[in-house]
PDB file of C-alpha atoms in Angstrom:
ATOM      1  CA  MET A 120     148.437  55.310 203.394  1.00  0.00           C
ATOM      2  CA  LYS A 121     148.022  54.229 199.757  1.00  0.00           C
ATOM      3  CA  VAL A 122     148.188  50.284 199.310  1.00  0.00           C
ATOM      4  CA  GLY A 123     148.481  48.068 196.491  1.00  0.00           C
ATOM      5  CA  PHE A 124     148.026  43.942 196.450  1.00  0.00           C
ATOM      6  CA  ILE A 125     149.565  42.341 193.833  1.00  0.00           C
ATOM      7  CA  LEU A 126     148.330  38.730 193.143  1.00  0.00           C
ATOM      8  CA  ASN A 127     147.571  36.080 190.817  1.00  0.00           C
ATOM      9  CA  PRO A 128     143.940  35.610 190.958  1.00  0.00           C
ATOM     10  CA  ALA A 129     144.229  32.257 190.394  1.00  0.00           C
ATOM     11  CA  SER A 130     146.206  31.571 192.973  1.00  0.00           C
ATOM     12  CA  GLY A 131     144.853  30.182 196.496  1.00  0.00           C
ATOM     13  CA  ALA A 132     141.016  30.370 194.748  1.00  0.00           C
ATOM     14  CA  ALA A 133     140.193  27.033 196.247  1.00  0.00           C
ATOM     15  CA  THR A 134     141.469  27.277 199.166  1.00  0.00           C
ATOM     16  CA  GLY A 135     139.843  29.690 201.109  1.00  0.00           C
ATOM     17  CA  PHE A 136     142.502  32.271 201.071  1.00  0.00           C
ATOM     18  CA  HIS A 137     140.665  34.998 198.851  1.00  0.00           C
ATOM     19  CA  LYS A 138     137.634  35.130 201.643  1.00  0.00           C
ATOM     20  CA  ARG A 139     140.833  35.813 204.174  1.00  0.00           C
ATOM     21  CA  LEU A 140     142.133  38.262 201.907  1.00  0.00           C
ATOM     22  CA  HIS A 141     139.194  40.155 201.754  1.00  0.00           C
ATOM     23  CA  LYS A 142     139.115  40.262 205.219  1.00  0.00           C
ATOM     24  CA  ALA A 143     142.583  42.001 205.299  1.00  0.00           C
ATOM     25  CA  VAL A 144     141.803  44.502 203.094  1.00  0.00           C
ATOM     26  CA  ALA A 145     138.772  45.667 205.025  1.00  0.00           C
ATOM     27  CA  HIS A 146     140.955  45.620 208.246  1.00  0.00           C
ATOM     28  CA  LEU A 147     143.524  48.217 206.035  1.00  0.00           C
ATOM     29  CA  GLU A 148     140.747  50.184 205.170  1.00  0.00           C
ATOM     30  CA  LYS A 149     139.324  50.874 208.508  1.00  0.00           C
ATOM     31  CA  GLN A 150     142.567  51.805 209.106  1.00  0.00           C
ATOM     32  CA  GLY A 151     142.181  55.028 206.675  1.00  0.00           C
ATOM     33  CA  CYS A 152     144.643  52.467 203.882  1.00  0.00           C
ATOM     34  CA  THR A 153     143.263  53.261 200.615  1.00  0.00           C
ATOM     35  CA  VAL A 154     143.464  49.296 199.005  1.00  0.00           C
ATOM     36  CA  GLU A 155     143.873  48.730 195.332  1.00  0.00           C
ATOM     37  CA  MET A 156     143.838  45.139 193.874  1.00  0.00           C
ATOM     38  CA  LEU A 157     146.309  45.206 191.003  1.00  0.00           C
ATOM     39  CA  GLU A 158     146.114  41.217 189.616  1.00  0.00           C
ATOM     40  CA  THR A 159     148.424  39.786 187.344  1.00  0.00           C
ATOM     41  CA  GLN A 160     147.492  38.269 183.729  1.00  0.00           C
ATOM     42  CA  CYS A 161     150.857  36.619 183.234  1.00  0.00           C
ATOM     43  CA  LYS A 162     154.593  35.427 184.226  1.00  0.00           C
ATOM     44  CA  ASN A 163     156.578  38.299 185.502  1.00  0.00           C
ATOM     45  CA  ASP A 164     153.414  40.573 185.573  1.00  0.00           C
ATOM     46  CA  GLY A 165     154.291  41.317 189.212  1.00  0.00           C
ATOM     47  CA  ILE A 166     157.339  43.104 187.840  1.00  0.00           C
ATOM     48  CA  ARG A 167     155.289  45.630 185.970  1.00  0.00           C
ATOM     49  CA  LEU A 168     152.642  46.127 188.196  1.00  0.00           C
ATOM     50  CA  ALA A 169     155.237  46.982 191.141  1.00  0.00           C
ATOM     51  CA  ARG A 170     156.536  49.320 189.017  1.00  0.00           C
ATOM     52  CA  GLN A 171     153.090  50.806 188.447  1.00  0.00           C
ATOM     53  CA  ALA A 172     152.648  51.200 191.964  1.00  0.00           C
ATOM     54  CA  ALA A 173     156.164  52.807 192.733  1.00  0.00           C
ATOM     55  CA  ASN A 174     155.596  55.354 189.730  1.00  0.00           C
ATOM     56  CA  GLU A 175     151.704  56.174 191.196  1.00  0.00           C
ATOM     57  CA  HIS A 176     153.558  56.777 194.007  1.00  0.00           C
ATOM     58  CA  TYR A 177     152.206  53.876 196.425  1.00  0.00           C
ATOM     59  CA  ASP A 178     153.263  53.826 199.895  1.00  0.00           C
ATOM     60  CA  VAL A 179     153.062  50.190 200.008  1.00  0.00           C
ATOM     61  CA  ALA A 180     153.023  47.251 197.595  1.00  0.00           C
ATOM     62  CA  VAL A 181     152.354  43.965 198.946  1.00  0.00           C
ATOM     63  CA  ALA A 182     153.638  40.633 197.575  1.00  0.00           C
ATOM     64  CA  VAL A 183     150.249  38.380 197.388  1.00  0.00           C
ATOM     65  CA  GLY A 184     151.421  34.609 197.085  1.00  0.00           C
ATOM     66  CA  GLY A 185     154.516  32.646 197.647  1.00  0.00           C
ATOM     67  CA  ASP A 186     158.605  33.367 196.946  1.00  0.00           C
ATOM     68  CA  GLY A 187     158.252  33.639 192.750  1.00  0.00           C
ATOM     69  CA  THR A 188     155.561  36.544 193.274  1.00  0.00           C
ATOM     70  CA  ILE A 189     157.655  37.772 195.912  1.00  0.00           C
ATOM     71  CA  ASN A 190     160.516  38.202 193.234  1.00  0.00           C
ATOM     72  CA  GLU A 191     158.601  39.818 190.868  1.00  0.00           C
ATOM     73  CA  VAL A 192     157.467  42.202 192.891  1.00  0.00           C
ATOM     74  CA  CYS A 193     161.144  43.139 194.654  1.00  0.00           C
ATOM     75  CA  ASN A 194     162.178  43.288 190.866  1.00  0.00           C
ATOM     76  CA  GLY A 195     159.562  46.099 189.962  1.00  0.00           C
ATOM     77  CA  LEU A 196     160.278  48.045 193.481  1.00  0.00           C
ATOM     78  CA  ALA A 197     163.853  47.732 193.558  1.00  0.00           C
ATOM     79  CA  GLY A 198     165.383  51.114 193.420  1.00  0.00           C
ATOM     80  CA  THR A 199     162.115  52.753 194.384  1.00  0.00           C
ATOM     81  CA  ASP A 200     160.526  53.887 198.033  1.00  0.00           C
ATOM     82  CA  THR A 201     157.770  52.092 197.631  1.00  0.00           C
ATOM     83  CA  ALA A 202     157.784  49.544 200.334  1.00  0.00           C
ATOM     84  CA  MET A 203     157.428  45.983 199.811  1.00  0.00           C
ATOM     85  CA  ALA A 204     155.280  43.997 202.251  1.00  0.00           C
ATOM     86  CA  VAL A 205     154.424  40.387 202.174  1.00  0.00           C
ATOM     87  CA  LEU A 206     151.033  38.486 202.443  1.00  0.00           C
ATOM     88  CA  PRO A 207     152.167  34.715 201.861  1.00  0.00           C
ATOM     89  CA  ALA A 208     150.139  32.070 200.134  1.00  0.00           C
ATOM     90  CA  GLY A 209     152.736  30.019 198.659  1.00  0.00           C
ATOM     91  CA  THR A 210     154.321  26.379 199.163  1.00  0.00           C
ATOM     92  CA  GLY A 211     157.472  28.029 200.279  1.00  0.00           C
ATOM     93  CA  ASN A 212     157.273  31.386 201.702  1.00  0.00           C
ATOM     94  CA  VAL A 213     160.916  31.096 202.913  1.00  0.00           C
ATOM     95  CA  TYR A 214     160.961  35.018 202.913  1.00  0.00           C
ATOM     96  CA  ALA A 215     157.818  35.172 205.109  1.00  0.00           C
ATOM     97  CA  ALA A 216     159.235  32.335 207.481  1.00  0.00           C
ATOM     98  CA  GLU A 217     162.692  34.099 207.675  1.00  0.00           C
ATOM     99  CA  LEU A 218     161.137  37.399 209.138  1.00  0.00           C
ATOM    100  CA  GLY A 219     158.542  36.110 211.359  1.00  0.00           C
ATOM    101  CA  ILE A 220     155.746  37.079 209.410  1.00  0.00           C
ATOM    102  CA  PRO A 221     152.502  34.931 209.459  1.00  0.00           C
ATOM    103  CA  ILE A 222     151.951  32.297 207.344  1.00  0.00           C
ATOM    104  CA  TRP A 223     148.425  31.501 206.510  1.00  0.00           C
ATOM    105  CA  GLY A 224     147.520  28.130 206.104  1.00  0.00           C
ATOM    106  CA  PRO A 225     144.454  25.821 207.230  1.00  0.00           C
ATOM    107  CA  LEU A 226     145.148  25.371 211.123  1.00  0.00           C
ATOM    108  CA  LYS A 227     146.159  29.330 210.861  1.00  0.00           C
ATOM    109  CA  PRO A 228     143.014  30.872 209.360  1.00  0.00           C
ATOM    110  CA  ASP A 229     143.970  34.404 211.145  1.00  0.00           C
ATOM    111  CA  ALA A 230     147.124  34.796 209.636  1.00  0.00           C
ATOM    112  CA  VAL A 231     146.029  36.428 206.501  1.00  0.00           C
ATOM    113  CA  VAL A 232     144.631  39.538 208.477  1.00  0.00           C
ATOM    114  CA  ASN A 233     147.789  39.362 211.167  1.00  0.00           C
ATOM    115  CA  GLY A 234     149.850  39.796 208.200  1.00  0.00           C
ATOM    116  CA  ALA A 235     147.994  43.024 207.108  1.00  0.00           C
ATOM    117  CA  LYS A 236     148.569  44.482 210.617  1.00  0.00           C
ATOM    118  CA  VAL A 237     152.171  43.755 210.203  1.00  0.00           C
ATOM    119  CA  ILE A 238     151.705  46.413 207.151  1.00  0.00           C
ATOM    120  CA  MET A 239     150.446  49.083 209.626  1.00  0.00           C
ATOM    121  CA  THR A 240     152.463  48.062 212.564  1.00  0.00           C
ATOM    122  CA  GLY A 241     155.822  46.918 211.111  1.00  0.00           C
ATOM    123  CA  GLN A 242     159.199  48.444 211.106  1.00  0.00           C
ATOM    124  CA  ARG A 243     160.525  49.635 207.801  1.00  0.00           C
ATOM    125  CA  ARG A 244     164.058  48.911 206.595  1.00  0.00           C
ATOM    126  CA  ARG A 245     166.321  48.946 203.346  1.00  0.00           C
ATOM    127  CA  ILE A 246     167.760  45.802 202.494  1.00  0.00           C
ATOM    128  CA  ASP A 247     170.528  44.738 200.105  1.00  0.00           C
ATOM    129  CA  LEU A 248     169.441  42.432 197.147  1.00  0.00           C
ATOM    130  CA  GLY A 249     171.485  40.317 194.593  1.00  0.00           C
ATOM    131  CA  ARG A 250     171.852  40.562 190.739  1.00  0.00           C
ATOM    132  CA  VAL A 251     172.350  37.846 188.744  1.00  0.00           C
ATOM    133  CA  HIS A 252     174.037  38.771 185.009  1.00  0.00           C
ATOM    134  CA  LEU A 253     174.094  36.143 182.008  1.00  0.00           C
ATOM    135  CA  ALA A 254     176.086  35.964 179.113  1.00  0.00           C
ATOM    136  CA  ASP A 255     173.165  36.929 177.023  1.00  0.00           C
ATOM    137  CA  GLY A 256     173.066  40.258 178.814  1.00  0.00           C
ATOM    138  CA  SER A 257     169.459  39.422 180.565  1.00  0.00           C
ATOM    139  CA  SER A 258     169.303  40.037 184.403  1.00  0.00           C
ATOM    140  CA  ARG A 259     167.969  39.419 187.601  1.00  0.00           C
ATOM    141  CA  TYR A 260     167.695  40.682 191.349  1.00  0.00           C
ATOM    142  CA  PHE A 261     167.264  37.868 193.786  1.00  0.00           C
ATOM    143  CA  LEU A 262     165.497  38.481 197.626  1.00  0.00           C
ATOM    144  CA  MET A 263     166.769  35.566 199.201  1.00  0.00           C
ATOM    145  CA  TRP A 264     169.174  33.280 197.265  1.00  0.00           C
ATOM    146  CA  CYS A 265     170.345  32.317 193.854  1.00  0.00           C
ATOM    147  CA  GLY A 266     171.096  28.723 193.567  1.00  0.00           C
ATOM    148  CA  ILE A 267     173.299  27.242 191.178  1.00  0.00           C
ATOM    149  CA  GLY A 268     173.896  23.320 190.043  1.00  0.00           C
ATOM    150  CA  LEU A 269     171.473  20.724 191.742  1.00  0.00           C
ATOM    151  CA  ASP A 270     168.969  22.767 193.607  1.00  0.00           C
ATOM    152  CA  ALA A 271     168.423  24.815 190.376  1.00  0.00           C
ATOM    153  CA  ALA A 272     168.181  21.741 188.078  1.00  0.00           C
ATOM    154  CA  ILE A 273     165.637  20.619 190.806  1.00  0.00           C
ATOM    155  CA  THR A 274     163.806  23.998 190.478  1.00  0.00           C
ATOM    156  CA  GLN A 275     163.618  23.426 186.878  1.00  0.00           C
ATOM    157  CA  ALA A 276     162.082  19.859 186.963  1.00  0.00           C
ATOM    158  CA  LYS A 277     158.677  21.021 189.084  1.00  0.00           C
ATOM    159  CA  PRO A 278     155.673  21.846 187.754  1.00  0.00           C
ATOM    160  CA  ALA A 279     155.183  25.238 185.768  1.00  0.00           C
ATOM    161  CA  SER A 280     151.765  26.497 187.545  1.00  0.00           C
ATOM    162  CA  THR A 281     151.384  27.039 191.091  1.00  0.00           C
ATOM    163  CA  GLN A 282     148.322  25.099 190.886  1.00  0.00           C
ATOM    164  CA  MET A 283     149.942  22.269 189.484  1.00  0.00           C
ATOM    165  CA  ARG A 284     152.518  22.678 192.074  1.00  0.00           C
ATOM    166  CA  GLU A 285     150.232  22.073 194.763  1.00  0.00           C
ATOM    167  CA  LEU A 286     147.994  19.319 193.543  1.00  0.00           C
ATOM    168  CA  ASN A 287     151.447  17.220 192.595  1.00  0.00           C
ATOM    169  CA  TYR A 288     153.796  17.908 195.493  1.00  0.00           C
ATOM    170  CA  ALA A 289     154.511  14.746 195.837  1.00  0.00           C
ATOM    171  CA  THR A 290     155.332  13.911 192.171  1.00  0.00           C
ATOM    172  CA  TRP A 291     157.357  17.105 192.435  1.00  0.00           C
ATOM    173  CA  ALA A 292     159.601  15.904 195.374  1.00  0.00           C
ATOM    174  CA  ALA A 293     160.169  12.313 193.650  1.00  0.00           C
ATOM    175  CA  SER A 294     161.328  14.798 190.174  1.00  0.00           C
ATOM    176  CA  GLY A 295     163.733  16.145 192.975  1.00  0.00           C
ATOM    177  CA  LEU A 296     164.863  12.650 194.031  1.00  0.00           C
ATOM    178  CA  MET A 297     165.546  11.646 190.589  1.00  0.00           C
ATOM    179  CA  VAL A 298     167.312  14.631 189.643  1.00  0.00           C
ATOM    180  CA  ALA A 299     169.543  14.125 192.652  1.00  0.00           C
ATOM    181  CA  TYR A 300     170.133  10.338 191.664  1.00  0.00           C
ATOM    182  CA  ASP A 301     171.574  11.716 188.078  1.00  0.00           C
ATOM    183  CA  PHE A 302     173.713  14.745 189.160  1.00  0.00           C
ATOM    184  CA  MET A 303     177.047  14.470 189.075  1.00  0.00           C
ATOM    185  CA  GLY A 304     178.289  17.929 189.350  1.00  0.00           C
ATOM    186  CA  THR A 305     181.203  19.523 187.543  1.00  0.00           C
ATOM    187  CA  PRO A 306     184.311  21.458 187.307  1.00  0.00           C
ATOM    188  CA  ALA A 307     183.900  24.962 188.164  1.00  0.00           C
ATOM    189  CA  THR A 308     186.076  28.541 188.754  1.00  0.00           C
ATOM    190  CA  ILE A 309     184.424  30.648 191.149  1.00  0.00           C
ATOM    191  CA  THR A 310     185.907  34.136 191.789  1.00  0.00           C
ATOM    192  CA  THR A 311     185.130  36.214 195.049  1.00  0.00           C
ATOM    193  CA  ASP A 312     186.546  39.652 196.400  1.00  0.00           C
ATOM    194  CA  ASP A 313     188.934  37.661 197.650  1.00  0.00           C
ATOM    195  CA  GLU A 314     190.218  34.490 195.373  1.00  0.00           C
ATOM    196  CA  THR A 315     189.821  32.572 192.170  1.00  0.00           C
ATOM    197  CA  VAL A 316     189.258  28.870 193.325  1.00  0.00           C
ATOM    198  CA  LYS A 317     188.664  25.580 190.859  1.00  0.00           C
ATOM    199  CA  GLN A 318     186.263  23.409 192.510  1.00  0.00           C
ATOM    200  CA  ARG A 319     183.946  20.344 191.570  1.00  0.00           C
ATOM    201  CA  VAL A 320     180.270  22.094 192.246  1.00  0.00           C
ATOM    202  CA  LEU A 321     177.297  20.068 193.212  1.00  0.00           C
ATOM    203  CA  MET A 322     175.702  23.084 194.127  1.00  0.00           C
ATOM    204  CA  ALA A 323     176.511  26.621 194.973  1.00  0.00           C
ATOM    205  CA  VAL A 324     174.141  29.002 197.064  1.00  0.00           C
ATOM    206  CA  VAL A 325     174.607  32.559 196.742  1.00  0.00           C
ATOM    207  CA  SER A 326     172.375  34.048 199.858  1.00  0.00           C
ATOM    208  CA  ASN A 327     171.249  37.255 201.028  1.00  0.00           C
ATOM    209  CA  GLY A 328     169.509  35.747 204.094  1.00  0.00           C
ATOM    210  CA  GLN A 329     170.188  32.584 206.153  1.00  0.00           C
ATOM    211  CA  LEU A 330     167.410  30.598 206.130  1.00  0.00           C
ATOM    212  CA  TYR A 331     167.404  28.172 202.911  1.00  0.00           C
ATOM    213  CA  GLY A 332     163.830  26.044 201.951  1.00  0.00           C
ATOM    214  CA  ARG A 333     162.230  26.446 205.562  1.00  0.00           C
ATOM    215  CA  ILE A 334     165.022  24.008 206.681  1.00  0.00           C
ATOM    216  CA  TRP A 335     168.663  24.354 206.390  1.00  0.00           C
ATOM    217  CA  ARG A 336     170.866  27.762 207.743  1.00  0.00           C
ATOM    218  CA  LEU A 337     173.206  27.477 204.934  1.00  0.00           C
ATOM    219  CA  ALA A 338     174.900  30.744 205.645  1.00  0.00           C
ATOM    220  CA  PRO A 339     174.042  31.199 209.697  1.00  0.00           C
ATOM    221  CA  GLU A 340     175.833  34.616 209.662  1.00  0.00           C
ATOM    222  CA  ALA A 341     174.270  36.291 206.731  1.00  0.00           C
ATOM    223  CA  LYS A 342     172.860  39.700 207.332  1.00  0.00           C
ATOM    224  CA  MET A 343     170.410  41.341 204.978  1.00  0.00           C
ATOM    225  CA  ASP A 344     171.730  44.673 204.894  1.00  0.00           C
ATOM    226  CA  ASP A 345     175.589  44.723 205.620  1.00  0.00           C
ATOM    227  CA  GLY A 346     176.365  45.104 201.764  1.00  0.00           C
ATOM    228  CA  GLN A 347     177.685  41.718 201.460  1.00  0.00           C
ATOM    229  CA  LEU A 348     176.753  37.961 199.758  1.00  0.00           C
ATOM    230  CA  ASP A 349     177.568  34.839 201.671  1.00  0.00           C
ATOM    231  CA  VAL A 350     178.373  31.768 199.010  1.00  0.00           C
ATOM    232  CA  ALA A 351     177.628  28.571 199.915  1.00  0.00           C
ATOM    233  CA  VAL A 352     179.377  25.893 197.850  1.00  0.00           C
ATOM    234  CA  MET A 353     178.905  22.444 198.389  1.00  0.00           C
ATOM    235  CA  THR A 354     181.454  19.947 196.219  1.00  0.00           C
ATOM    236  CA  GLY A 355     181.622  16.264 195.496  1.00  0.00           C
ATOM    237  CA  HIS A 356     180.534  13.752 192.995  1.00  0.00           C
ATOM    238  CA  GLY A 357     177.187  12.383 192.670  1.00  0.00           C
ATOM    239  CA  TRP A 358     174.801  11.349 195.303  1.00  0.00           C
ATOM    240  CA  PRO A 359     176.439  10.294 197.827  1.00  0.00           C
ATOM    241  CA  SER A 360     178.334  13.377 197.964  1.00  0.00           C
ATOM    242  CA  THR A 361     174.959  15.069 197.668  1.00  0.00           C
ATOM    243  CA  ILE A 362     173.396  13.255 200.841  1.00  0.00           C
ATOM    244  CA  LYS A 363     176.364  13.961 202.899  1.00  0.00           C
ATOM    245  CA  HIS A 364     175.634  17.379 202.191  1.00  0.00           C
ATOM    246  CA  VAL A 365     171.901  16.764 203.222  1.00  0.00           C
ATOM    247  CA  VAL A 366     172.682  15.416 206.375  1.00  0.00           C
ATOM    248  CA  GLY A 367     175.563  17.951 207.500  1.00  0.00           C
ATOM    249  CA  ALA A 368     173.046  21.211 206.885  1.00  0.00           C
ATOM    250  CA  THR A 369     169.976  19.098 208.558  1.00  0.00           C
ATOM    251  CA  LEU A 370     172.134  18.279 211.676  1.00  0.00           C
ATOM    252  CA  LYS A 371     173.660  21.723 211.349  1.00  0.00           C
ATOM    253  CA  ARG A 372     177.175  20.541 210.955  1.00  0.00           C
ATOM    254  CA  HIS A 373     177.756  21.357 207.370  1.00  0.00           C
ATOM    255  CA  ILE A 374     180.143  24.583 208.196  1.00  0.00           C
ATOM    256  CA  LYS A 375     182.793  21.868 209.664  1.00  0.00           C
ATOM    257  CA  ASP A 376     182.528  19.449 206.639  1.00  0.00           C
ATOM    258  CA  PRO A 377     186.011  19.569 204.303  1.00  0.00           C
ATOM    259  CA  ASP A 378     183.884  19.418 201.026  1.00  0.00           C
ATOM    260  CA  PHE A 379     181.840  22.471 202.139  1.00  0.00           C
ATOM    261  CA  PHE A 380     183.128  26.067 201.526  1.00  0.00           C
ATOM    262  CA  LEU A 381     181.630  29.450 202.631  1.00  0.00           C
ATOM    263  CA  TYR A 382     182.455  33.016 201.035  1.00  0.00           C
ATOM    264  CA  HIS A 383     181.400  36.471 201.834  1.00  0.00           C
ATOM    265  CA  THR A 384     181.992  38.628 198.687  1.00  0.00           C
ATOM    266  CA  THR A 385     180.019  41.651 197.135  1.00  0.00           C
ATOM    267  CA  HIS A 386     180.895  39.877 193.430  1.00  0.00           C
ATOM    268  CA  LEU A 387     180.871  36.547 192.325  1.00  0.00           C
ATOM    269  CA  SER A 388     181.589  35.099 189.166  1.00  0.00           C
ATOM    270  CA  LEU A 389     181.147  31.414 188.145  1.00  0.00           C
ATOM    271  CA  THR A 390     181.697  29.522 184.516  1.00  0.00           C
ATOM    272  CA  ALA A 391     181.728  25.355 184.633  1.00  0.00           C
ATOM    273  CA  LYS A 392     183.016  23.015 182.217  1.00  0.00           C
ATOM    274  CA  HIS A 393     179.720  21.893 181.769  1.00  0.00           C
ATOM    275  CA  THR A 394     176.657  24.259 181.912  1.00  0.00           C
ATOM    276  CA  LEU A 395     175.047  24.639 185.117  1.00  0.00           C
ATOM    277  CA  PRO A 396     171.517  25.489 185.719  1.00  0.00           C
ATOM    278  CA  ILE A 397     170.760  28.541 187.938  1.00  0.00           C
ATOM    279  CA  HIS A 398     166.964  29.654 189.805  1.00  0.00           C
ATOM    280  CA  VAL A 399     166.714  32.832 191.177  1.00  0.00           C
ATOM    281  CA  ASP A 400     164.255  32.813 194.552  1.00  0.00           C
ATOM    282  CA  ALA A 401     163.135  29.060 193.510  1.00  0.00           C
ATOM    283  CA  GLU A 402     162.239  30.257 189.616  1.00  0.00           C
ATOM    284  CA  PRO A 403     164.322  29.063 186.872  1.00  0.00           C
ATOM    285  CA  PHE A 404     166.540  31.563 185.645  1.00  0.00           C
ATOM    286  CA  GLY A 405     168.879  30.482 182.748  1.00  0.00           C
ATOM    287  CA  SER A 406     172.641  28.680 183.363  1.00  0.00           C
ATOM    288  CA  THR A 407     176.384  29.596 183.691  1.00  0.00           C
ATOM    289  CA  PRO A 408     178.282  31.516 183.182  1.00  0.00           C
ATOM    290  CA  ALA A 409     176.879  34.117 185.548  1.00  0.00           C
ATOM    291  CA  GLU A 410     178.226  37.134 187.143  1.00  0.00           C
ATOM    292  CA  ILE A 411     176.549  37.697 190.546  1.00  0.00           C
ATOM    293  CA  GLU A 412     176.628  40.971 192.952  1.00  0.00           C
ATOM    294  CA  VAL A 413     174.859  42.521 195.639  1.00  0.00           C
ATOM    295  CA  VAL A 414     173.207  45.521 195.194  1.00  0.00           C
ATOM    296  CA  PRO A 415     173.141  47.363 198.824  1.00  0.00           C
ATOM    297  CA  LEU A 416     170.261  48.746 200.369  1.00  0.00           C
ATOM    298  CA  ALA A 417     167.896  48.616 196.974  1.00  0.00           C
ATOM    299  CA  LEU A 418     165.066  47.223 198.465  1.00  0.00           C
ATOM    300  CA  ASN A 419     162.340  48.942 201.149  1.00  0.00           C
ATOM    301  CA  VAL A 420     160.459  46.746 203.115  1.00  0.00           C
ATOM    302  CA  ILE A 421     158.293  46.715 206.182  1.00  0.00           C
ATOM    303  CA  VAL A 422     158.827  43.699 208.634  1.00  0.00           C
ATOM    304  CA  PRO A 423     157.543  42.389 212.045  1.00  0.00           C
ATOM    305  CA  HIS A 424     159.043  44.186 215.261  1.00  0.00           C
ATOM    306  CA  ASN A 425     159.700  40.378 216.191  1.00  0.00           C
ATOM    307  CA  ALA A 426     161.929  40.047 213.226  1.00  0.00           C
ATOM    308  CA  SER A 427     165.289  38.440 214.440  1.00  0.00           C
ATOM    309  CA  LYS A 428     167.668  40.951 214.922  1.00  0.00           C
ATOM    310  CA  LYS A 429     170.555  38.277 213.912  1.00  0.00           C
ATOM    311  CA  LEU A 430     169.206  39.251 209.936  1.00  0.00           C
ATOM    312  CA  PHE A 431     170.759  42.936 210.482  1.00  0.00           C
ATOM    313  CA  LYS A 432     173.544  45.033 211.368  1.00  0.00           C
TER     314      LYS A 432
END
């Protein structure tokens, strides 16, 4: 098996993660794999390296990093036969948490090697991707979610570099609270497969999976291979509405909230009276207006055998 590790060489360098990564590589080589280290040099370089891996007929491209790195790799592998695997090393690691992929930490030093074992023993599945199209002609795939509004504004406020994000997590969180306090929402028009609605949108989350932010399941019935996207829309005005939605989602009561709407669709368009920011898999990506579509079974992935069956048809 030909395996390419796609990673930022600076990510996790000061934490001991790389020592564990070398053990993971050694484990795969003992199993007969040929392993190549493909190091990124700049933002979005993971897309290029993933495409290179697919063009050179790698069996597996391993995204080593957080949700942003994983997003880059899935953008490079979309529509190819090369499978994506993940060794999580970020701050969110939502995709890994969703699927039960071992997540490394100081108290879980063996997680990296155990994650490498999933590459050998896991099952291959085809899953959907979402794709965002902006008015300027740019587009981007997303693996887990695309957020419009409040969460995208908070994403824009986070430190740009991974290292600074880890060192200043408290500052990042404080910035998020400040953004949320000032965020009022705006009237918007949303068109799905079935209807067009006008609502005052605080935040819209277009999901391919169920888990959001390692805490909430905004779309608890979402499937990653059903050819549909689940769109959670939180409406209201200002921080009192925001607090109500956060509490409701935390207590798993958001579905019954009259200001919360959940749509199932293959296509979504959203325009707003005032421009709303957008993120894909927690990485900033332009602003509204936007067209969003599902791309059925676009990505080949390796998942643990104990991954929740509720995530798939």
